[in-house]
Short mmCIF file of C-alpha atoms and ligand atoms in Angstrom, two decimals:
data_model
loop_
_atom_site.label_atom_id
_atom_site.label_comp_id
_atom_site.label_asym_id
_atom_site.label_seq_id
_atom_site.Cartn_x
_atom_site.Cartn_y
_atom_site.Cartn_z
CA MET A 9 48.96 113.44 91.11
CA HIS A 10 49.63 116.90 92.26
CA VAL A 11 51.60 119.83 90.75
CA LEU A 12 52.70 122.59 92.83
CA GLY A 13 52.68 125.97 90.75
CA ILE A 14 54.54 129.18 91.75
CA GLU A 15 54.27 132.47 90.01
CA THR A 16 56.26 135.46 91.14
CA SER A 17 57.21 137.19 87.86
CA CYS A 18 55.74 140.65 88.77
CA ASP A 19 53.68 142.07 91.55
CA GLU A 20 51.42 139.02 92.20
CA THR A 21 52.67 136.26 94.56
CA SER A 22 50.76 133.07 93.70
CA VAL A 23 51.07 129.45 94.74
CA ALA A 24 48.66 126.69 93.78
CA VAL A 25 48.15 122.87 94.04
CA TRP A 26 46.67 121.69 90.63
CA SER A 27 45.90 118.08 89.62
CA PRO A 28 45.70 116.82 86.14
CA GLU A 29 42.94 114.37 87.27
CA THR A 30 40.84 116.54 89.60
CA GLY A 31 41.81 120.07 88.66
CA LEU A 32 42.55 122.99 90.93
CA ARG A 33 42.87 121.87 94.50
CA SER A 34 43.97 125.02 96.16
CA MET A 35 45.36 128.43 95.18
CA ARG A 36 46.44 131.74 96.85
CA VAL A 37 47.08 135.06 94.98
CA LEU A 38 48.31 138.13 96.73
CA SER A 39 48.33 141.31 94.83
CA GLN A 40 50.84 143.58 96.19
CA MET A 41 49.35 146.77 97.21
CA THR A 42 52.37 148.80 98.12
CA HIS A 43 52.99 149.74 94.55
CA ARG A 44 49.83 151.72 94.49
CA ALA A 45 51.44 154.66 96.36
CA TYR A 46 54.12 154.98 93.51
CA GLY A 47 51.66 154.59 90.54
CA GLY A 48 53.50 151.60 89.05
CA VAL A 49 55.48 148.37 90.18
CA VAL A 50 58.89 149.04 91.92
CA PRO A 51 60.87 145.97 91.24
CA GLU A 52 62.94 145.93 94.62
CA ILE A 53 59.69 146.12 96.71
CA ALA A 54 58.06 143.34 94.62
CA ALA A 55 60.90 140.97 95.29
CA ARG A 56 61.07 141.69 98.95
CA GLU A 57 57.26 141.16 99.32
CA HIS A 58 57.48 137.94 97.40
CA VAL A 59 60.16 136.76 100.00
CA ASN A 60 57.84 137.79 102.88
CA VAL A 61 54.86 135.44 102.00
CA ILE A 62 55.91 132.60 99.78
CA GLU A 63 56.74 130.03 102.39
CA LEU A 64 53.53 130.77 104.23
CA MET A 65 51.51 130.61 101.12
CA THR A 66 52.91 127.32 100.20
CA ARG A 67 52.18 125.85 103.54
CA GLU A 68 48.69 127.16 103.21
CA VAL A 69 47.94 125.80 99.76
CA LEU A 70 49.41 122.26 100.88
CA GLU A 71 47.11 122.40 103.83
CA GLU A 72 44.02 123.34 101.91
CA ALA A 73 44.78 120.69 99.35
CA ASP A 74 45.14 118.32 102.12
CA ILE A 75 48.53 116.99 100.94
CA THR A 76 51.94 116.47 102.38
CA PRO A 77 54.93 117.99 100.61
CA GLY A 78 56.08 114.39 99.76
CA GLU A 79 52.93 113.99 97.66
CA ILE A 80 53.94 116.73 95.13
CA ALA A 81 54.83 114.94 91.92
CA LEU A 82 56.16 117.91 90.09
CA VAL A 83 57.07 121.54 91.06
CA ALA A 84 56.53 124.23 88.36
CA ALA A 85 57.72 127.76 88.67
CA THR A 86 57.83 130.78 86.39
CA ARG A 87 61.22 131.13 84.96
CA GLY A 88 60.43 134.39 82.80
CA PRO A 89 59.87 136.77 81.34
CA GLY A 90 59.25 139.17 84.06
CA LEU A 91 61.23 141.35 86.71
CA ILE A 92 64.58 139.53 87.57
CA GLY A 93 64.47 140.02 91.42
CA ALA A 94 60.81 138.88 91.50
CA LEU A 95 61.37 135.92 89.30
CA LEU A 96 64.38 134.72 91.32
CA VAL A 97 62.14 134.39 94.45
CA GLY A 98 59.70 131.90 93.06
CA HIS A 99 62.07 130.28 90.68
CA THR A 100 64.72 129.65 93.32
CA PHE A 101 62.22 128.64 95.96
CA GLY A 102 60.63 125.97 93.65
CA LYS A 103 64.00 124.57 92.67
CA SER A 104 65.06 124.30 96.26
CA LEU A 105 61.82 122.76 97.28
CA ALA A 106 61.92 120.30 94.29
CA GLY A 107 65.65 119.44 95.15
CA LEU A 108 64.85 118.94 98.89
CA LEU A 109 61.90 116.62 98.09
CA GLY A 110 63.69 114.86 95.44
CA LYS A 111 61.00 115.68 92.94
CA PRO A 112 61.17 117.02 89.30
CA PHE A 113 61.15 120.72 88.71
CA ILE A 114 60.17 122.60 85.59
CA GLY A 115 60.70 126.27 84.81
CA VAL A 116 57.65 127.64 82.96
CA HIS A 117 57.42 130.37 80.24
CA HIS A 118 54.88 132.99 81.75
CA LEU A 119 53.21 133.61 78.46
CA GLU A 120 52.81 129.80 77.88
CA GLY A 121 51.10 129.93 81.24
CA HIS A 122 48.50 132.45 80.07
CA LEU A 123 48.20 130.77 76.59
CA TYR A 124 46.95 127.54 77.95
CA SER A 125 44.97 128.99 80.90
CA PRO A 126 41.64 128.22 79.37
CA LEU A 127 42.44 124.54 79.80
CA LEU A 128 42.03 125.15 83.63
CA THR A 129 38.31 124.93 82.96
CA ARG A 130 37.82 123.44 79.63
CA SER A 131 39.39 120.38 78.27
CA ASP A 132 38.16 120.89 74.73
CA LEU A 133 40.89 123.34 73.71
CA ALA A 134 43.73 121.99 71.28
CA PRO A 135 45.77 123.32 68.50
CA PRO A 136 45.40 124.68 65.86
CA PHE A 137 44.43 127.97 67.32
CA LEU A 138 45.20 131.80 67.26
CA GLY A 139 46.41 133.19 70.45
CA LEU A 140 45.95 136.65 71.53
CA LEU A 141 48.12 137.62 74.72
CA VAL A 142 47.07 140.84 76.23
CA SER A 143 48.65 141.89 79.64
CA GLY A 144 50.54 144.73 81.26
CA GLY A 145 53.90 143.71 79.69
CA HIS A 146 52.76 141.80 76.43
CA THR A 147 50.54 142.35 73.29
CA GLU A 148 51.26 139.37 71.09
CA LEU A 149 49.29 137.61 68.43
CA LEU A 150 50.42 134.09 67.45
CA LEU A 151 49.37 131.06 65.57
CA VAL A 152 49.76 127.85 67.75
CA ARG A 153 49.93 125.20 65.03
CA ASP A 154 50.70 122.32 67.51
CA TRP A 155 51.44 122.05 71.29
CA PHE A 156 54.42 124.20 71.93
CA THR A 157 54.83 125.17 68.19
CA TYR A 158 54.33 129.04 67.82
CA THR A 159 54.49 131.45 65.04
CA LEU A 160 54.62 134.99 66.02
CA LEU A 161 52.35 136.80 63.80
CA GLY A 162 52.34 140.42 65.40
CA HIS A 163 53.36 142.22 68.55
CA THR A 164 53.18 145.76 69.94
CA LEU A 165 55.75 148.22 68.45
CA ASP A 166 55.64 150.30 71.61
CA ASP A 167 53.46 149.98 74.64
CA ALA A 168 51.61 146.89 75.74
CA VAL A 169 47.84 147.29 75.81
CA GLY A 170 47.42 146.87 79.50
CA GLU A 171 50.17 149.49 79.86
CA ALA A 172 48.27 151.91 77.74
CA PHE A 173 45.32 151.30 79.95
CA ASP A 174 47.36 151.98 83.14
CA LYS A 175 49.03 155.03 81.62
CA VAL A 176 45.64 156.52 80.46
CA ALA A 177 44.10 155.76 83.69
CA LYS A 178 46.75 157.73 85.32
CA LEU A 179 46.02 160.80 83.04
CA LEU A 180 42.47 160.56 84.05
CA GLY A 181 43.39 160.56 87.72
CA LEU A 182 42.31 157.00 88.27
CA PRO A 183 44.18 154.61 90.70
CA TYR A 184 46.84 151.84 89.73
CA PRO A 185 46.25 149.33 88.05
CA GLY A 186 43.90 151.47 85.73
CA GLY A 187 42.65 148.79 83.37
CA PRO A 188 39.89 147.69 85.84
CA GLU A 189 39.05 151.17 86.70
CA ILE A 190 38.68 152.38 82.97
CA ASP A 191 36.61 149.16 82.37
CA ARG A 192 34.43 150.14 85.49
CA ILE A 193 33.70 153.82 84.66
CA SER A 194 33.10 152.99 80.94
CA ARG A 195 30.41 150.51 81.57
CA GLY A 196 27.22 151.63 79.74
CA VAL A 197 28.83 154.95 78.74
CA ASP A 198 28.59 156.06 75.05
CA PRO A 199 31.39 157.98 74.07
CA GLY A 200 29.28 159.83 71.49
CA ASP A 201 31.33 161.55 68.77
CA LEU A 202 34.54 161.48 70.85
CA ARG A 203 36.87 159.13 68.84
CA PHE A 204 40.45 158.21 69.32
CA PRO A 205 42.41 156.64 66.38
CA VAL A 206 43.17 153.07 65.50
CA PRO A 207 46.65 153.37 63.92
CA ARG A 208 47.93 151.66 60.77
CA THR A 209 50.80 149.37 61.49
CA PRO A 210 52.46 146.64 59.56
CA PRO A 211 50.10 143.64 59.37
CA PHE A 212 49.11 142.08 62.69
CA HIS A 213 51.31 144.58 64.83
CA PHE A 214 50.04 146.85 67.38
CA SER A 215 50.82 150.35 68.58
CA PHE A 216 49.35 152.16 71.55
CA SER A 217 51.61 154.94 72.34
CA GLY A 218 49.87 157.39 69.60
CA LEU A 219 46.54 156.49 71.30
CA LYS A 220 47.81 157.38 74.75
CA THR A 221 49.09 160.66 73.45
CA ALA A 222 46.03 161.54 71.68
CA VAL A 223 44.21 161.20 75.09
CA ARG A 224 46.89 163.15 76.82
CA TYR A 225 46.43 166.19 74.41
CA HIS A 226 42.71 165.83 74.95
CA VAL A 227 43.03 165.86 78.64
CA GLU A 228 45.49 168.67 78.70
CA ARG A 229 42.88 170.96 77.11
CA LEU A 230 40.46 170.45 79.68
CA THR A 231 39.93 172.34 83.12
CA PRO A 232 39.99 170.04 86.17
CA GLU A 233 36.24 170.49 86.32
CA ALA A 234 35.67 169.71 82.59
CA LEU A 235 37.84 166.57 83.05
CA GLU A 236 35.71 165.59 86.15
CA ALA A 237 32.67 165.69 84.02
CA ALA A 238 34.01 164.12 80.93
CA ARG A 239 36.10 161.29 82.49
CA PRO A 240 33.76 158.29 81.78
CA ARG A 241 33.33 159.44 78.18
CA ILE A 242 37.14 159.74 77.73
CA ALA A 243 37.66 156.46 79.28
CA ALA A 244 34.96 154.80 77.20
CA ALA A 245 36.41 156.42 74.09
CA PHE A 246 40.01 155.27 74.79
CA GLN A 247 38.62 151.65 75.56
CA GLU A 248 36.84 151.46 72.35
CA ALA A 249 39.95 152.42 70.31
CA ALA A 250 42.10 150.08 72.17
CA VAL A 251 39.70 147.14 72.01
CA GLU A 252 38.94 147.91 68.25
CA GLN A 253 42.67 147.63 67.55
CA LEU A 254 42.90 144.22 69.17
CA MET A 255 39.88 143.10 67.26
CA ASP A 256 41.20 144.52 63.97
CA ARG A 257 44.38 142.64 64.17
CA LEU A 258 42.65 139.45 65.33
CA ARG A 259 40.20 139.65 62.41
CA ALA A 260 42.92 140.19 59.90
CA ALA A 261 45.06 137.28 61.34
CA HIS A 262 42.12 135.12 61.15
CA ARG A 263 41.29 135.82 57.50
CA ASP A 264 44.83 134.46 56.80
CA TYR A 265 44.88 131.70 59.31
CA PRO A 266 41.25 130.65 59.73
CA THR A 267 41.77 128.49 62.83
CA PRO A 268 38.59 126.90 64.38
CA ARG A 269 39.59 128.30 67.77
CA VAL A 270 40.93 131.52 69.27
CA VAL A 271 42.47 132.00 72.75
CA VAL A 272 42.43 135.44 74.31
CA ALA A 273 44.38 135.56 77.75
CA GLY A 274 46.15 137.81 80.09
CA GLY A 275 44.99 140.61 82.34
CA VAL A 276 43.33 142.60 79.63
CA ALA A 277 41.21 139.52 78.76
CA LEU A 278 39.23 140.65 81.67
CA ASN A 279 37.91 143.54 79.78
CA THR A 280 34.11 143.81 79.42
CA ARG A 281 33.94 145.49 76.05
CA LEU A 282 36.74 143.04 74.63
CA ARG A 283 34.55 140.21 75.84
CA GLU A 284 31.49 141.46 74.19
CA LYS A 285 33.21 141.97 70.90
CA LEU A 286 34.92 138.66 70.82
CA ALA A 287 31.70 136.91 71.65
CA ARG A 288 29.77 138.58 68.84
CA TRP A 289 32.62 137.99 66.34
CA GLY A 290 33.10 134.46 67.41
CA GLU A 291 29.27 133.72 66.99
CA GLU A 292 29.09 135.53 63.57
CA ASN A 293 32.16 133.73 62.12
CA GLY A 294 31.78 130.22 63.72
CA VAL A 295 34.89 130.71 65.68
CA GLU A 296 35.03 129.15 69.06
CA ILE A 297 36.42 131.71 71.56
CA PHE A 298 38.43 130.51 74.57
CA LEU A 299 38.81 132.77 77.52
CA PRO A 300 40.16 131.78 80.88
CA GLU A 301 37.74 132.21 83.78
CA PRO A 302 38.23 135.66 85.37
CA ARG A 303 40.28 134.51 88.30
CA PHE A 304 42.61 132.72 85.79
CA CYS A 305 43.22 135.82 83.54
CA ALA A 306 45.45 137.86 85.83
CA ASP A 307 48.78 136.21 87.00
CA ASN A 308 48.16 133.09 88.89
CA ALA A 309 50.09 130.00 89.85
CA ALA A 310 47.39 127.61 88.57
CA MET A 311 48.18 128.40 84.94
CA ILE A 312 51.90 127.90 85.75
CA ALA A 313 51.19 124.45 87.14
CA LEU A 314 49.18 123.37 84.28
CA ALA A 315 51.74 124.60 81.70
CA GLY A 316 54.49 122.95 83.52
CA TRP A 317 52.43 119.70 83.52
CA LEU A 318 51.82 120.02 79.93
CA ARG A 319 55.53 120.09 78.97
CA PHE A 320 56.22 117.46 81.47
CA SER A 321 53.55 114.88 80.44
CA ARG A 322 53.54 115.69 76.57
CA ARG A 323 57.24 116.02 76.10
CA GLY A 324 58.82 114.51 79.12
CA GLU A 325 60.60 117.83 79.83
CA THR A 326 62.06 118.81 83.18
CA SER A 327 64.48 121.53 83.95
CA LEU A 328 68.07 121.29 85.68
CA LEU A 329 68.23 122.73 89.13
CA SER A 330 71.26 124.74 87.78
CA GLU A 331 68.87 126.67 85.30
CA THR A 332 68.59 130.27 86.04
CA ALA A 333 65.60 132.71 85.63
CA ARG A 334 65.03 134.62 82.41
CA PRO A 335 63.83 138.14 82.65
CA SER A 336 63.76 138.41 78.84
CA TRP A 337 62.69 135.22 77.28
CA PRO A 338 60.80 135.08 73.94
CA LEU A 339 58.78 132.08 73.39
CA PRO A 340 60.40 129.68 70.99
CA TYR A 341 58.89 131.19 67.83
CA GLU A 342 59.25 129.46 64.46
CA GLU A 343 60.09 131.69 61.35
CA VAL A 344 56.99 133.61 60.22
CA ASN A 345 55.74 131.50 57.42
CA HIS A 346 52.84 133.01 55.51
CA GLY A 347 52.54 129.72 53.56
CA ALA A 348 49.36 127.58 53.22
CA PHE A 349 47.14 127.24 56.16
CA PRO A 350 45.71 124.98 57.28
CA ALA A 351 48.33 122.39 56.01
CA ALA A 352 47.01 119.94 53.49
O1 KG4 B 165 48.39 139.57 83.04
P1 KG4 B 165 48.45 140.61 83.94
O2 KG4 B 165 47.71 140.43 85.35
O3 KG4 B 165 49.82 140.83 84.40
C1 KG4 B 165 50.91 141.03 83.41
O4 KG4 B 165 51.64 139.78 83.22
O5 KG4 B 165 51.08 142.09 82.84
O6 KG4 B 165 47.78 141.99 83.43
C2 KG4 B 165 47.80 143.01 84.07
C3 KG4 B 165 47.21 144.17 83.20
C4 KG4 B 165 47.37 145.47 83.81
O7 KG4 B 165 47.80 146.42 82.86
C5 KG4 B 165 45.78 145.79 84.04
O8 KG4 B 165 45.59 147.17 84.04
C6 KG4 B 165 45.12 145.03 82.98
O9 KG4 B 165 45.78 143.83 82.90
N1 KG4 B 165 43.61 144.81 83.19
C7 KG4 B 165 42.67 145.30 82.44
C8 KG4 B 165 41.55 144.84 83.11
N2 KG4 B 165 41.91 144.22 84.00
C9 KG4 B 165 43.19 144.15 84.30
N3 KG4 B 165 42.61 145.98 81.41
C10 KG4 B 165 41.59 146.45 80.81
N4 KG4 B 165 40.24 146.03 81.35
C11 KG4 B 165 40.31 145.28 82.47
N5 KG4 B 165 39.21 144.89 83.01
ZN1 ZN B 166 50.90 137.79 83.10
#
């Protein structure tokens, strides 16, 4: 049994063959480098680059998995949310392939892919759990009471946390994407008395634009030489404030919804400081922390194959080939209900 996964929601083209019985068989992830020159993702370029490589990458993963197209049992492609031009490439390619092969197709929610990505390497993840999704486009805290049953507890009121890392990196003169750079230069650095604020927001919500502005004011007061010398300390202080905000909201949500498990996923889940703090908090509070393996944190097609398979196998869901990509697509959230948890 083989699922072909396809992910093209932003600037990573990824195709994978994944099997529910034997796990990941093959995967390609191509991070588009062209955008670096522009300091951010250019949607038109992203779409064109997906077109250039998707067919070849699909041939390569099939070859490496040593299967013929006819042996694909299900095609799963990201339907949204994401950049419309970029999404259309993978989603349309997936539908066309499934149609030609006469195999079922399923359009996958990108965040559902991230949310269940720890299952790629651990089979012991099951609801109920709290999910913290942290990426370049999303910062969401949700309660997963049951499979595919979500309550949105909090979200960012302005920038996503990964976006804040990228913008602050730019202020510090670091290359795009800035998250990994800030992580790298902050390692082992004590920010000393340099502190940036953790804002107050309505419960469980996030805000990162004030933090970014605080860093900007700080940087603007420095000469180029002083910035050069202080860069690691500023990066570390920013990272500390950003990570502490994530932890603060997670701890608060867990007091109200004391689930035995917590999932943290998305590109920012790669952050070293966040992983340290999560591990300590999990140990101290008897909470099992599920983090995807590093290669499954950033956008990848393995998580899309797995999430598609989950809906297909647990719910019997498939998508019509007439379905369209959805650039803005909220997860199907239930009304926020601060009632009893866990249910009696
Ligand atoms: O999930 P992802 O690959 O793409 C989106 O769906 O957005 O996340 C990318 C984001 C970028 O903002 C990147 O700077 C951030 O994740 N990121 C990190 C780290 N690695 C990637 N942020 C902080 N620390 C990292 N080590
Ligand atoms: Zn993502």
